[in-house]
PDB file of C-alpha atoms in Angstrom:
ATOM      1  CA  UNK H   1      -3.687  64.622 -70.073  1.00 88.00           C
ATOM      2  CA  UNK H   2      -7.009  65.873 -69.165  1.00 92.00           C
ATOM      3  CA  UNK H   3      -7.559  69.114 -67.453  1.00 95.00           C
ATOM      4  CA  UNK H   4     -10.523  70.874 -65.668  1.00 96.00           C
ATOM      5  CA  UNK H   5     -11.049  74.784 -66.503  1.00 97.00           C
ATOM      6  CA  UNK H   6     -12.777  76.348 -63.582  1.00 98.00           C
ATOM      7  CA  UNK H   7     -14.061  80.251 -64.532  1.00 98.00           C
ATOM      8  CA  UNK H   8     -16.751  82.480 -62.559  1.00 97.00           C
ATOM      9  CA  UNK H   9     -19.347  84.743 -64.983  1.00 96.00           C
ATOM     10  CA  UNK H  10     -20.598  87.423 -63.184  1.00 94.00           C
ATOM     11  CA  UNK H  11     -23.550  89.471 -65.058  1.00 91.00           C
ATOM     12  CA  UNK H  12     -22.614  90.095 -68.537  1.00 92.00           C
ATOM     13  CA  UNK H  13     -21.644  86.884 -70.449  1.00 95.00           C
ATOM     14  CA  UNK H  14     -19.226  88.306 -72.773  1.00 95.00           C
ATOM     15  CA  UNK H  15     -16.290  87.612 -71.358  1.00 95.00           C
ATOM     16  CA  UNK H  16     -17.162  84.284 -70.838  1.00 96.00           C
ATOM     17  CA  UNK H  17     -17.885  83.430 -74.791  1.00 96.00           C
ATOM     18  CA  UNK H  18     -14.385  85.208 -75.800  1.00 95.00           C
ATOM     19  CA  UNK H  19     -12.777  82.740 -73.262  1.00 95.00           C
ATOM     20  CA  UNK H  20     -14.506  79.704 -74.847  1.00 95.00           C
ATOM     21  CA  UNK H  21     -14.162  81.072 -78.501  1.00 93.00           C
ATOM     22  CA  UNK H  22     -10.295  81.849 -77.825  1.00 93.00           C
ATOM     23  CA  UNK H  23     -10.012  77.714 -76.855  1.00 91.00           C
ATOM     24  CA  UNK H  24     -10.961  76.697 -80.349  1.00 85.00           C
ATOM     25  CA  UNK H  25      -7.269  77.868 -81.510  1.00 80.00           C
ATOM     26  CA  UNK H  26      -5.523  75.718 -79.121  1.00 82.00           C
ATOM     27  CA  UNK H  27      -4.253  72.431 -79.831  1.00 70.00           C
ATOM     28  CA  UNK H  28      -5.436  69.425 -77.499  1.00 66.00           C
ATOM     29  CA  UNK H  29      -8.471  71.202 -76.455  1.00 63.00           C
ATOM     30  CA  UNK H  30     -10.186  68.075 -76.655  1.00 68.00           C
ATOM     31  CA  UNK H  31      -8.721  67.280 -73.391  1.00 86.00           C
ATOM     32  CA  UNK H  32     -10.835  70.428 -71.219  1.00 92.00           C
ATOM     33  CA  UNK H  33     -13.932  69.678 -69.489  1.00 94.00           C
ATOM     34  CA  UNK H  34     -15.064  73.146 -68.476  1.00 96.00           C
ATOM     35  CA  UNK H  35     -17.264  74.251 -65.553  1.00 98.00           C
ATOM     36  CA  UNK H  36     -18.902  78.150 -65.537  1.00 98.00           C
ATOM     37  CA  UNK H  37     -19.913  79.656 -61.818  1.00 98.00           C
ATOM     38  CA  UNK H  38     -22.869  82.359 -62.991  1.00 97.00           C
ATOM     39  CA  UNK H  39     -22.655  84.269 -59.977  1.00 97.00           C
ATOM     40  CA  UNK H  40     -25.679  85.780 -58.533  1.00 96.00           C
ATOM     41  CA  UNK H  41     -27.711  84.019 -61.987  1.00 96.00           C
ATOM     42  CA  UNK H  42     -30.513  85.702 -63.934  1.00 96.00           C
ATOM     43  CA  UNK H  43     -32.670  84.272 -66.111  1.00 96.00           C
ATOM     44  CA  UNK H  44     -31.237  86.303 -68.788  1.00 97.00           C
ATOM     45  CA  UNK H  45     -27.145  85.094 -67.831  1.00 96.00           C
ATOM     46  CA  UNK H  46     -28.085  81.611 -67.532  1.00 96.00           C
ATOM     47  CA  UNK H  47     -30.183  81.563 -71.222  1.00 97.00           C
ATOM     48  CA  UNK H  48     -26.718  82.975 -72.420  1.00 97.00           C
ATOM     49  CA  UNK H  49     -24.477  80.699 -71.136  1.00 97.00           C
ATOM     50  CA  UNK H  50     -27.172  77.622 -71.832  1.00 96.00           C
ATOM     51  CA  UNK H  51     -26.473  78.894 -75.495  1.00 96.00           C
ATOM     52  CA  UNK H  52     -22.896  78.701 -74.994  1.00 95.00           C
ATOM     53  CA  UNK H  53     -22.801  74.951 -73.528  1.00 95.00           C
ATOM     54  CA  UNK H  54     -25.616  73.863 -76.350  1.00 95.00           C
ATOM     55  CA  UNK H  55     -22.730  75.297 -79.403  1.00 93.00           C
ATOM     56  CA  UNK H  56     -19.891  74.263 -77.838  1.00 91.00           C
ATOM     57  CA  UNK H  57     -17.481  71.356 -78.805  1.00 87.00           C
ATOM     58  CA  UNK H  58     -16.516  71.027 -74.795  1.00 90.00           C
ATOM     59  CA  UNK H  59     -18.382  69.357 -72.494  1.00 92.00           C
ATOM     60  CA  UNK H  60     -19.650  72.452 -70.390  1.00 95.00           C
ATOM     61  CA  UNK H  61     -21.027  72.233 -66.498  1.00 96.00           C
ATOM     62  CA  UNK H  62     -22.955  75.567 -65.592  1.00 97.00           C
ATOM     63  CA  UNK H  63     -23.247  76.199 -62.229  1.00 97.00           C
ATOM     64  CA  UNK H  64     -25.462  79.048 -61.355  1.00 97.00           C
ATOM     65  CA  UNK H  65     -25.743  80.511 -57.783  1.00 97.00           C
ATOM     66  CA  UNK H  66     -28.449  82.852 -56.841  1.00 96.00           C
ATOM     67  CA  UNK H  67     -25.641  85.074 -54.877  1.00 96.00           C
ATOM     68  CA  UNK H  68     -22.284  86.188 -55.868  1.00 94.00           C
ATOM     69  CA  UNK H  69     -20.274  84.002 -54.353  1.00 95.00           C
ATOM     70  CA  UNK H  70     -16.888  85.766 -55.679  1.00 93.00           C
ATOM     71  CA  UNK H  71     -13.906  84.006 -57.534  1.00 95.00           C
ATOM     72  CA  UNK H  72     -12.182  81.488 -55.126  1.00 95.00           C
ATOM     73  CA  UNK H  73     -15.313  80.407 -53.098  1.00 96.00           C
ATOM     74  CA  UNK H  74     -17.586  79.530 -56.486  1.00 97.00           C
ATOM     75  CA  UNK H  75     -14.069  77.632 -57.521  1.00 97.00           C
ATOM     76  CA  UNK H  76     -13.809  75.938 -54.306  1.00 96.00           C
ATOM     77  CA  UNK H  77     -17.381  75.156 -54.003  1.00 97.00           C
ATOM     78  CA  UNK H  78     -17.191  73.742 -58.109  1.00 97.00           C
ATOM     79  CA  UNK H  79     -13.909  71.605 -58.011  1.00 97.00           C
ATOM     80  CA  UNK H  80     -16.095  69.977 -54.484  1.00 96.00           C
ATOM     81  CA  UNK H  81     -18.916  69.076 -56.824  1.00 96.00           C
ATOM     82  CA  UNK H  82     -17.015  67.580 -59.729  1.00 96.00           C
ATOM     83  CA  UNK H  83     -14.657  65.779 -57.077  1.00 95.00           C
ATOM     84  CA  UNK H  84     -17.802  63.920 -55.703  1.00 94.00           C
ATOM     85  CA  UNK H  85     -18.753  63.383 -59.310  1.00 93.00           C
ATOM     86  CA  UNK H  86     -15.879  62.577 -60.816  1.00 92.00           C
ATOM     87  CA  UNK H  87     -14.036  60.757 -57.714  1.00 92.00           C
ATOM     88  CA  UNK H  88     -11.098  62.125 -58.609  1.00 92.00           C
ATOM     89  CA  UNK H  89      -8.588  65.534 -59.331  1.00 95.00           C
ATOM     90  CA  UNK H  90      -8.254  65.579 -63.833  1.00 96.00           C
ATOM     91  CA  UNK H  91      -4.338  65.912 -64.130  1.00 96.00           C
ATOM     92  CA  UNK H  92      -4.637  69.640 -64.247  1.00 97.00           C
ATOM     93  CA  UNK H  93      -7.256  72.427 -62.998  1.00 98.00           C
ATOM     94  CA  UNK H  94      -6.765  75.913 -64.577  1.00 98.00           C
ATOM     95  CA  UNK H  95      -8.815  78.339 -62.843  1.00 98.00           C
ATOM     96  CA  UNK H  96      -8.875  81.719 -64.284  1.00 97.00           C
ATOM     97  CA  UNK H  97     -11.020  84.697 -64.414  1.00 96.00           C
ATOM     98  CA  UNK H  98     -13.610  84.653 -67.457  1.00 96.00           C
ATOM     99  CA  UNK H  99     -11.455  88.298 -69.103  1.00 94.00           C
ATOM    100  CA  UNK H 100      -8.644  85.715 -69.836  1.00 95.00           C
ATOM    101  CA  UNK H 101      -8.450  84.668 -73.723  1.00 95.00           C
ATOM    102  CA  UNK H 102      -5.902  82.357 -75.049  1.00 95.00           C
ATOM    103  CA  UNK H 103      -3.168  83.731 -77.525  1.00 92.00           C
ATOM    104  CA  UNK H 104      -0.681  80.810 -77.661  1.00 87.00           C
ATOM    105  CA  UNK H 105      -2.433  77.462 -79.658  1.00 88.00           C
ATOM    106  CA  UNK H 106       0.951  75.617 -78.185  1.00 90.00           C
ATOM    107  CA  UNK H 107      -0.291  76.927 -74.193  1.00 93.00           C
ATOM    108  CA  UNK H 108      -1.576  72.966 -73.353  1.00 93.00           C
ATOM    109  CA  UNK H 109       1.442  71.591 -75.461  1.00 91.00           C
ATOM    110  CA  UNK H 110       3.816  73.548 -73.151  1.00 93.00           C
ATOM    111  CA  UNK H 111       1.608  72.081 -69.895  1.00 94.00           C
ATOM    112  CA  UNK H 112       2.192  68.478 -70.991  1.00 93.00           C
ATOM    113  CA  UNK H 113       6.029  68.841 -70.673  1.00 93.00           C
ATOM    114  CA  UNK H 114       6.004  69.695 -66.890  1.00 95.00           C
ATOM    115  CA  UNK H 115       6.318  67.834 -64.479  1.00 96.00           C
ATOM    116  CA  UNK H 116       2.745  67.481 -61.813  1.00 96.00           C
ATOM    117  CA  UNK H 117       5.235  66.550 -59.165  1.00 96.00           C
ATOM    118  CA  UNK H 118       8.065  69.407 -59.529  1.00 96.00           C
ATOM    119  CA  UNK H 119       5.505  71.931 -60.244  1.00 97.00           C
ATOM    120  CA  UNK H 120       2.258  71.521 -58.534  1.00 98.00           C
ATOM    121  CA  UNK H 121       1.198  75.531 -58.887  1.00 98.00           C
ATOM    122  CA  UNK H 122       2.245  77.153 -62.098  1.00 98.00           C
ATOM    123  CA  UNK H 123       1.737  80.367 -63.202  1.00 97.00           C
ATOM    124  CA  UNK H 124       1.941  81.444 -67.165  1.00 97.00           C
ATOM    125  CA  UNK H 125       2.554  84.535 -68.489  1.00 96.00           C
ATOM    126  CA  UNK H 126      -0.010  86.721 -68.398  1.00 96.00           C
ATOM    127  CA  UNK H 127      -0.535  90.015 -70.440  1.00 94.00           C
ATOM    128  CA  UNK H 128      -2.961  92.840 -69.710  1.00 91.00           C
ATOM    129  CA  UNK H 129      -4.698  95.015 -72.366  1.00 87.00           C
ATOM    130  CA  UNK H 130      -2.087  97.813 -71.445  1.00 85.00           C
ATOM    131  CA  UNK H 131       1.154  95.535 -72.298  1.00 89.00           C
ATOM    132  CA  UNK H 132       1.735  94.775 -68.990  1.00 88.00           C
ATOM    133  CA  UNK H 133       3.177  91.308 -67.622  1.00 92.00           C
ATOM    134  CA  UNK H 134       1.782  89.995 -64.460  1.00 93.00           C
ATOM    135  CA  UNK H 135       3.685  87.474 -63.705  1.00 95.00           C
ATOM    136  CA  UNK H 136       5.647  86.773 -61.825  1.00 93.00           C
ATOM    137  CA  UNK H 137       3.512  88.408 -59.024  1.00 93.00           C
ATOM    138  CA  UNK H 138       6.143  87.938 -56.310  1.00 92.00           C
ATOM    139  CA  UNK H 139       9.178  86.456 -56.898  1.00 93.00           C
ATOM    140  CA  UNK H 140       9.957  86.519 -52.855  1.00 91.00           C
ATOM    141  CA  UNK H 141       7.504  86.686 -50.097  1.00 89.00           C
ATOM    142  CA  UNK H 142       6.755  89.498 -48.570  1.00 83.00           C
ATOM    143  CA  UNK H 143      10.118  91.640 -47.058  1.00 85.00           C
ATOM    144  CA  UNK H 144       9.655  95.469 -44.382  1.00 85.00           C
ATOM    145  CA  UNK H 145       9.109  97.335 -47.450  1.00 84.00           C
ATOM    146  CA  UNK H 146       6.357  95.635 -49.045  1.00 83.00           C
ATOM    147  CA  UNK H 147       4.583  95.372 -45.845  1.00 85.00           C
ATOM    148  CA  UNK H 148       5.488  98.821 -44.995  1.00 88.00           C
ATOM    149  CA  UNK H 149       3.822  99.438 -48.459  1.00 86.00           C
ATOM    150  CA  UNK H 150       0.747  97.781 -47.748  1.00 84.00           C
ATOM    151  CA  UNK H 151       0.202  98.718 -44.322  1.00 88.00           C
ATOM    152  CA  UNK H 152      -0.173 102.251 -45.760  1.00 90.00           C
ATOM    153  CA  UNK H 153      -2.196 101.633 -48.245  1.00 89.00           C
ATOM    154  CA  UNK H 154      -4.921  99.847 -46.272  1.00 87.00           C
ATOM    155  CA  UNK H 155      -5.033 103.109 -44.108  1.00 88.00           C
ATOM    156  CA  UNK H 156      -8.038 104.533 -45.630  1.00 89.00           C
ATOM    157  CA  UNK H 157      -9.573 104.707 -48.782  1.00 88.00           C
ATOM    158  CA  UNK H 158      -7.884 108.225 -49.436  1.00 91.00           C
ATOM    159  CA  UNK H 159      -4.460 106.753 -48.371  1.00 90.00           C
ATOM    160  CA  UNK H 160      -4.745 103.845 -51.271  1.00 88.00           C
ATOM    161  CA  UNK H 161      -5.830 106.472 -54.155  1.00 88.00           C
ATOM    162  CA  UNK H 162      -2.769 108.819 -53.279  1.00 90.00           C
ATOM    163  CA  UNK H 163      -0.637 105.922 -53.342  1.00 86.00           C
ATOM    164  CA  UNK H 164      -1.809 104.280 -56.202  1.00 83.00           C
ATOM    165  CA  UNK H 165      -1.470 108.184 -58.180  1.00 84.00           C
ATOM    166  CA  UNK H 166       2.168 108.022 -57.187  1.00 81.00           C
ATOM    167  CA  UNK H 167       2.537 104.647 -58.000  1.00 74.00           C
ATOM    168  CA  UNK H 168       1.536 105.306 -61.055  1.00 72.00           C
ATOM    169  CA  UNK H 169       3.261 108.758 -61.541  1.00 69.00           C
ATOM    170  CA  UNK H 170       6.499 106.790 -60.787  1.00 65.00           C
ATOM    171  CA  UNK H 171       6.312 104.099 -63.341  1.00 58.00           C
ATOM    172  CA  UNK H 172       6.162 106.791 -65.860  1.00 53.00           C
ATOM    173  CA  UNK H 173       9.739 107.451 -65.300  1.00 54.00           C
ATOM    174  CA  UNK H 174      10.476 104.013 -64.230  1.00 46.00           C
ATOM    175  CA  UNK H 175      13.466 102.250 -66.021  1.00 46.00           C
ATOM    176  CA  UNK H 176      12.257  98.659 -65.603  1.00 45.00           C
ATOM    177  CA  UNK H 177      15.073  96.238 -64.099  1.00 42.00           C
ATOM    178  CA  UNK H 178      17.222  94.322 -66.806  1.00 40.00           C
ATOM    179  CA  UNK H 179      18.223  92.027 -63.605  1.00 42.00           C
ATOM    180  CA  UNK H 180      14.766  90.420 -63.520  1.00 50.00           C
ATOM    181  CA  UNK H 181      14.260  87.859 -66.475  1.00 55.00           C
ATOM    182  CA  UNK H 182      11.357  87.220 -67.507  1.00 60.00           C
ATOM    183  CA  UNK H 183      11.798  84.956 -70.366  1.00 68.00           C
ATOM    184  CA  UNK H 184      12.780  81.776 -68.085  1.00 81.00           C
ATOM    185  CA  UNK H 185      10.940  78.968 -65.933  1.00 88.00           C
ATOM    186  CA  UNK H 186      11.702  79.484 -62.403  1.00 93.00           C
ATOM    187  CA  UNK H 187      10.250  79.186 -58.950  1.00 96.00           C
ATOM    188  CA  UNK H 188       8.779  82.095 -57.527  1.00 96.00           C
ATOM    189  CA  UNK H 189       6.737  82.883 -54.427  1.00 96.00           C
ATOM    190  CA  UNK H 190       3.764  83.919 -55.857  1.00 96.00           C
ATOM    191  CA  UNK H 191       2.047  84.011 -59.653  1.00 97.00           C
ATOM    192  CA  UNK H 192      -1.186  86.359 -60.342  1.00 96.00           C
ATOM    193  CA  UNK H 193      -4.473  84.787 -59.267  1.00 95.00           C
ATOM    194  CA  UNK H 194      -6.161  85.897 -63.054  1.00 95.00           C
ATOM    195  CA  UNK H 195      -4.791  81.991 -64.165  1.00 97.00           C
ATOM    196  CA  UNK H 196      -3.575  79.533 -62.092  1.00 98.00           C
ATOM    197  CA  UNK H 197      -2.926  75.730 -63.274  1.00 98.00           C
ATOM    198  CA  UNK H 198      -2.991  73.228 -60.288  1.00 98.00           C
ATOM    199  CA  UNK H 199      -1.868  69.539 -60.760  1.00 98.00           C
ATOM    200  CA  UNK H 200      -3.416  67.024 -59.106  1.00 97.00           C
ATOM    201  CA  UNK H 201      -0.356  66.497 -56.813  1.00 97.00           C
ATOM    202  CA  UNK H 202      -1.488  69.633 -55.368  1.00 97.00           C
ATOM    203  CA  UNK H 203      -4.605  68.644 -54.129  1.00 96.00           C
ATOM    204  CA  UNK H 204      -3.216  65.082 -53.235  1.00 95.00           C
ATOM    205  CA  UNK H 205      -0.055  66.437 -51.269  1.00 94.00           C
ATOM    206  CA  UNK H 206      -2.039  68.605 -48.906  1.00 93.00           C
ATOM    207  CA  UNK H 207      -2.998  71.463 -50.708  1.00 95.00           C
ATOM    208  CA  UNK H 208      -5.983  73.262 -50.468  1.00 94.00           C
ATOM    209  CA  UNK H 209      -7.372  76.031 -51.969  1.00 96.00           C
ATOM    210  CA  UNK H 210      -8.324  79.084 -49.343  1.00 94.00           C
ATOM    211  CA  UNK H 211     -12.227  80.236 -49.554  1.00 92.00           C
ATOM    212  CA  UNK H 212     -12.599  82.445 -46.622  1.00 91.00           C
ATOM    213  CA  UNK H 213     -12.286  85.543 -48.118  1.00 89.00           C
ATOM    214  CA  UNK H 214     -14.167  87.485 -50.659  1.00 86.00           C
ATOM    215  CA  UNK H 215     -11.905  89.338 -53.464  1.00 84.00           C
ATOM    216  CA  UNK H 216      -7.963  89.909 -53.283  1.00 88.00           C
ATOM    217  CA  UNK H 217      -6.644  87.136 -51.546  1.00 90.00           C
ATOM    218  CA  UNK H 218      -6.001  84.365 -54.130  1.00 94.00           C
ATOM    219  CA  UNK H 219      -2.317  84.976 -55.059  1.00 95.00           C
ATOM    220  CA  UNK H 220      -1.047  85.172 -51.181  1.00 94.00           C
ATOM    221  CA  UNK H 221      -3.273  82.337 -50.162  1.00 95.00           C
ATOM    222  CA  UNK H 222      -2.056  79.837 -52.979  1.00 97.00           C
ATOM    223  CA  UNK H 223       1.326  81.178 -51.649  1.00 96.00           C
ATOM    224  CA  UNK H 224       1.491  80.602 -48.356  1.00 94.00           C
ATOM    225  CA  UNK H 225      -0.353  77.178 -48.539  1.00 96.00           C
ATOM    226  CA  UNK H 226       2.299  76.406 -51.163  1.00 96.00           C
ATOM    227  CA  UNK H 227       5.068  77.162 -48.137  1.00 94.00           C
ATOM    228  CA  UNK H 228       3.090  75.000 -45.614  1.00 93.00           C
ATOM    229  CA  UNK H 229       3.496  72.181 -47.413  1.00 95.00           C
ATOM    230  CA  UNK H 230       6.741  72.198 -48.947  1.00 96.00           C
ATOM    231  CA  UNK H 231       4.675  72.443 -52.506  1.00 97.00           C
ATOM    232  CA  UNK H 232       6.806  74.662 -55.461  1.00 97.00           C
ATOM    233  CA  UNK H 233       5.299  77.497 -57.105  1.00 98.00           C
ATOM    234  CA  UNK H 234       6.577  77.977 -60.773  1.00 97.00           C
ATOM    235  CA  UNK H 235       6.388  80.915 -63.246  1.00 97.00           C
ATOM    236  CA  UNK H 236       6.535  79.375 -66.984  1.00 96.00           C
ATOM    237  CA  UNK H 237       6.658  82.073 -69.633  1.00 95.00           C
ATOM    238  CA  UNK H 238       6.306  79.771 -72.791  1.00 94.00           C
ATOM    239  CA  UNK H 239       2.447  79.503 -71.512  1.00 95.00           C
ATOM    240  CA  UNK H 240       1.016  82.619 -73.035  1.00 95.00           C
ATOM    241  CA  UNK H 241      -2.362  84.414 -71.915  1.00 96.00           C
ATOM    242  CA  UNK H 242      -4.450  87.679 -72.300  1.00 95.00           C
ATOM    243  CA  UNK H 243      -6.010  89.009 -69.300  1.00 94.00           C
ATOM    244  CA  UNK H 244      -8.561  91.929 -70.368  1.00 87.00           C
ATOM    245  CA  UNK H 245      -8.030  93.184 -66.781  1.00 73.00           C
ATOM    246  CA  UNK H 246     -11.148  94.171 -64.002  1.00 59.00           C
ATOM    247  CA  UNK H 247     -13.517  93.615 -67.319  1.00 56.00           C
ATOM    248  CA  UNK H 248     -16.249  92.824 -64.545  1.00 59.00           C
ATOM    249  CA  UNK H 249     -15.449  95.176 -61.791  1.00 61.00           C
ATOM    250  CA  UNK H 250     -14.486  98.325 -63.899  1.00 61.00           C
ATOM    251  CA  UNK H 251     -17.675 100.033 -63.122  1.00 63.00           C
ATOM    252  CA  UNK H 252     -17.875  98.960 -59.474  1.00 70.00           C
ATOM    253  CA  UNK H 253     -17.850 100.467 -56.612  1.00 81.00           C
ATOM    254  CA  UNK H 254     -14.189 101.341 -56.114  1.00 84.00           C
ATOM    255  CA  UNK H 255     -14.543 102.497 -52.238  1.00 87.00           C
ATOM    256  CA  UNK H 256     -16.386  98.635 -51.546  1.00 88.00           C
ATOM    257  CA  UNK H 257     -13.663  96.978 -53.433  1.00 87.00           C
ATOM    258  CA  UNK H 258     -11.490  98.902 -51.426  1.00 88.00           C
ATOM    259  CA  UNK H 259     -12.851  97.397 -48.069  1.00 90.00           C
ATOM    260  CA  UNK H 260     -12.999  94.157 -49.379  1.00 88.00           C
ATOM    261  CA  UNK H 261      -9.651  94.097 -50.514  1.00 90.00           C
ATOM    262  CA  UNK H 262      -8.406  95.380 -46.872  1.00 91.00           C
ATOM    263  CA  UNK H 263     -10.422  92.686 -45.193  1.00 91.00           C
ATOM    264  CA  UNK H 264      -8.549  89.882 -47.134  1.00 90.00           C
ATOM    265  CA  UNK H 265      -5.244  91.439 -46.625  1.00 89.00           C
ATOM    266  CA  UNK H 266      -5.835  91.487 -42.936  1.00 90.00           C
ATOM    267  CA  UNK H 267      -7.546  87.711 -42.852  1.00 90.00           C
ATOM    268  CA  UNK H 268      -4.300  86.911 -45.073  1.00 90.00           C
ATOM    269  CA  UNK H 269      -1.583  88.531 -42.431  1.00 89.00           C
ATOM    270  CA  UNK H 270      -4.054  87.128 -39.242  1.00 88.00           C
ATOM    271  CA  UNK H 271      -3.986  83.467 -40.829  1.00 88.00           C
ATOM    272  CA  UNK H 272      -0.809  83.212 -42.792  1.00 86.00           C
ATOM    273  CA  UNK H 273       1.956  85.451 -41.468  1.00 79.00           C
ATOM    274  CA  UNK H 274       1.508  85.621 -37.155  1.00 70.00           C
ATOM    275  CA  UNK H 275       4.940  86.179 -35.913  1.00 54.00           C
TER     276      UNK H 275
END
């Protein structure tokens, strides 16, 4: 099995070296080639991550971009270049955001056992630093009440932080759903877009991944592509990550995320879901 690990840097290379240092406890990680997006590069990112390929066991392709091209278009532009390079898709591609560390040494182990063909998307189980599992994102597509919800919260600005203070208020008393299981590999309509393994019968059935959006749209693009072409999308809790969640947008501008995050929602609904 070999396997292509696609990650974006953005500033601060931190992140980036926990990710690579958290690899050395798996088992099999001889099989990763890994490629790094440095997102609008510096001198003083790219020295960094220079270090990082020079120390490292992997075989390491940096690919610095003097503007931020975001998460899914530096992926899509990356998995181009090593296509043309490589002439063909590795077995697997794991793209994941550079906060993600590996917990499980048994997480490739786990990937060899599925099956490329019956699950071309999967999904593992991802934990944030607050407890919280993140998949499975959606286990059905999108009914009134979700878009009710999200109609509403791409009002305004104001709209989205009142809802998101309820939202939050109301998992406080929140008894979570014994009817939902967690602890079993199923299909599902949608996994979380912080790690997501694609086989190569993805890619060679039709799939594609979506770069026409910014921030926000990875999880219902993958999705609905997924739908199109009659392509299974699986949730596999045996494959065990950490996701140290918004490590590079904490200190952002929440109102511009904000906008960003409504423009992808409405290219998503435009594109994906006309009536």
């Amino acid at each position: 099995m070999n396997l292509w690990l696609i990650t974006v840097n953005f500033g601060d290379t931190k992140s980036t070296e926990s990710l690579l240092k958290s690899l050395n406890f798996c088992n099999d990680e001889d099989c990763i080639r890994i490629a790094i997006a440095d997102n609008s590069s510096t001198k003083d990112s790219l020295k960094k991550l220079n270090f990082l390929q020079k120390n490292s066991d992997f075989i390491i392709d940096l690919f610095p971009f003097n503007n931020n091209l975001y998460y899914w278009p530096a992926v899509t532009k990356i998995i181009k270049i090593l296509k043309d390079k490589l002439n063909k898709y590795p077995d697997w591609i794991l793209i994941c955001n550079n906060d993600i560390t590996f917990v499980d040494n048994n997480f490739f182990n786990e990937l060899k056992i599925m099956n490329p063909k019956k699950n071309p998307i999967i999904g593992p189980d991802i934990i944030n630093s607050k407890g919280i599992q993140l998949n499975p994102f959606m286990i059905n597509s999108l009914g009134f009440f979700k878009n009710l919800y999200w109609m509403l919260f791409f009002l305004s600005y104001p709209t989205s932080r009142l809802i998101l203070m309820l939202k939050r208020a109301f998992n406080l008393f929140r008894i979570k759903s014994s009817s939902i299981d967690n602890f079993s590999t199923k299909h599902v309509y949608a996994v979380h877009g912080s790690a997501i393994l694609f086989s190569s019968h993805f890619f060679n059935s039709g799939g594609w991944l979506d770069d026409k959006f910014e921030m926000y749209g990875e999880e219902l693009s993958v999705a609905e592509v997924a739908k199109k072409n009659g392509l299974a999308i699986t949730y596999c809790p045996l494959m065990k990550l950490q996701h140290n969640e918004h490590s590079t947008t904490k200190h952002a501008n929440q109102r511009l995320l904000f906008k960003k995050a409504r423009k992808s929602y409405r290219y998503i609904k435009s594109f994906y879901m006309k009536k």
